[in-house]
Amino acid sequence: MTPEEFSKSHIHHAFNAPYMFITQEGRVKNPEFLKEVSLILKKDDHIIVGCNSGGRGVRACVDLIEAGYENVSNMEGGYSAWVDAGLKPAGDKPAEELKTFCKFRP
């Protein structure tokens, strides 16, 4: 998730190491992604990657696996699927409001 998406809402007990940032030029890959992950997680930790809809999560998983992380999974459908399944996000905003916020991003 981008920092903007994560600050709006996220899944309980998640931390954010953004794979991409939103800039005036569009989305750009975070050059510090692997470093940020390495500050929190070890290469043999079980990592579940999530983004808004699943696409960025897949790319993040590939980078993590190529960097030697051994137990990496992508949350299929991302945060949107979490909300669609009726699961509760962190925070007190209505889930549909949070999903709408994320959905209008390009």
Tab-separated table of C-alpha atoms in Angstrom:
chain	number	residue	atom	x	y	z
A	1	MET	CA	0.000	0.000	0.000
A	2	THR	CA	1.103	3.534	-0.524
A	3	PRO	CA	1.603	5.567	2.657
A	4	GLU	CA	-1.615	7.441	1.810
A	5	GLU	CA	-3.633	4.219	1.517
A	6	PHE	CA	-2.119	2.781	4.700
A	7	SER	CA	-2.785	5.926	6.741
A	8	LYS	CA	-6.447	5.822	5.713
A	9	SER	CA	-6.827	2.251	6.989
A	10	HIS	CA	-5.120	-1.125	7.040
A	11	ILE	CA	-5.388	-4.594	8.497
A	12	HIS	CA	-4.715	-4.977	12.233
A	13	HIS	CA	-1.074	-5.693	13.174
A	14	ALA	CA	0.200	-4.733	9.706
A	15	PHE	CA	3.223	-2.568	9.066
A	16	ASN	CA	3.814	-0.617	5.897
A	17	ALA	CA	6.925	-0.850	3.764
A	18	PRO	CA	5.490	0.784	0.634
A	19	TYR	CA	6.438	-0.892	-2.625
A	20	MET	CA	5.428	2.211	-4.576
A	21	PHE	CA	4.914	5.912	-3.990
A	22	ILE	CA	2.493	8.277	-5.711
A	23	THR	CA	4.302	11.229	-7.296
A	24	GLN	CA	3.382	13.946	-9.772
A	25	GLU	CA	4.751	11.643	-12.482
A	26	GLY	CA	2.591	8.741	-11.291
A	27	ARG	CA	3.511	5.699	-9.220
A	28	VAL	CA	7.208	4.980	-8.761
A	29	LYS	CA	8.883	2.004	-7.116
A	30	ASN	CA	10.296	2.625	-3.647
A	31	PRO	CA	14.082	2.177	-3.991
A	32	GLU	CA	14.302	1.470	-0.234
A	33	PHE	CA	11.601	-1.243	-0.178
A	34	LEU	CA	13.881	-4.203	0.565
A	35	LYS	CA	15.885	-2.221	3.104
A	36	GLU	CA	12.695	-1.169	4.930
A	37	VAL	CA	11.491	-4.774	5.057
A	38	SER	CA	14.887	-5.977	6.324
A	39	LEU	CA	14.691	-3.582	9.282
A	40	ILE	CA	11.538	-5.346	10.536
A	41	LEU	CA	11.604	-8.924	9.221
A	42	LYS	CA	14.117	-11.752	8.905
A	43	LYS	CA	14.525	-13.766	5.716
A	44	ASP	CA	12.880	-16.823	7.294
A	45	ASP	CA	9.847	-14.971	8.745
A	46	HIS	CA	6.420	-15.732	7.262
A	47	ILE	CA	5.504	-12.626	5.278
A	48	ILE	CA	2.019	-11.936	3.936
A	49	VAL	CA	2.131	-9.080	1.451
A	50	GLY	CA	-0.953	-6.988	0.829
A	51	CYS	CA	-1.740	-3.979	-1.309
A	52	ASN	CA	-5.053	-2.472	-2.350
A	53	SER	CA	-6.044	-5.011	-5.007
A	54	GLY	CA	-3.221	-7.568	-5.245
A	55	GLY	CA	-1.176	-6.412	-8.247
A	56	ARG	CA	1.550	-4.489	-6.440
A	57	GLY	CA	1.641	-7.236	-3.839
A	58	VAL	CA	2.609	-9.807	-6.477
A	59	ARG	CA	5.489	-7.610	-7.663
A	60	ALA	CA	6.604	-7.040	-4.055
A	61	CYS	CA	6.549	-10.815	-3.450
A	62	VAL	CA	8.757	-11.428	-6.489
A	63	ASP	CA	11.301	-8.874	-5.240
A	64	LEU	CA	11.273	-10.380	-1.739
A	65	ILE	CA	11.752	-13.934	-3.032
A	66	GLU	CA	14.559	-12.812	-5.351
A	67	ALA	CA	16.191	-11.105	-2.329
A	68	GLY	CA	16.215	-14.417	-0.444
A	69	TYR	CA	13.068	-14.218	1.681
A	70	GLU	CA	11.905	-17.812	2.075
A	71	ASN	CA	8.245	-17.752	3.135
A	72	VAL	CA	6.392	-15.061	1.190
A	73	SER	CA	2.687	-15.014	0.294
A	74	ASN	CA	0.508	-12.474	-1.488
A	75	MET	CA	-2.949	-11.718	-0.091
A	76	GLU	CA	-4.982	-12.410	-3.233
A	77	GLY	CA	-7.278	-9.496	-4.012
A	78	GLY	CA	-5.516	-7.305	-1.453
A	79	TYR	CA	-7.214	-4.960	0.959
A	80	SER	CA	-10.268	-4.663	-1.310
A	81	ALA	CA	-10.892	-8.421	-1.022
A	82	TRP	CA	-10.479	-8.156	2.767
A	83	VAL	CA	-13.200	-5.492	2.891
A	84	ASP	CA	-15.427	-7.397	0.414
A	85	ALA	CA	-15.194	-10.460	2.679
A	86	GLY	CA	-16.631	-8.403	5.532
A	87	LEU	CA	-13.449	-8.499	7.598
A	88	LYS	CA	-12.814	-5.546	9.886
A	89	PRO	CA	-9.997	-3.111	9.107
A	90	ALA	CA	-8.019	-1.226	11.741
A	91	GLY	CA	-9.577	2.084	12.763
A	92	ASP	CA	-13.160	3.194	13.088
A	93	LYS	CA	-14.064	4.356	9.569
A	94	PRO	CA	-16.730	2.381	7.680
A	95	ALA	CA	-15.092	-0.243	5.450
A	96	GLU	CA	-16.986	0.863	2.337
A	97	GLU	CA	-15.688	4.426	2.744
A	98	LEU	CA	-12.129	3.111	2.948
A	99	LYS	CA	-12.579	0.875	-0.066
A	100	THR	CA	-13.966	3.754	-2.114
A	101	PHE	CA	-10.941	5.857	-1.180
A	102	CYS	CA	-8.614	3.183	-2.486
A	103	LYS	CA	-10.623	2.316	-5.589
A	104	PHE	CA	-10.407	5.719	-7.257
A	105	ARG	CA	-6.620	5.588	-7.455
A	106	PRO	CA	-5.252	4.939	-10.961
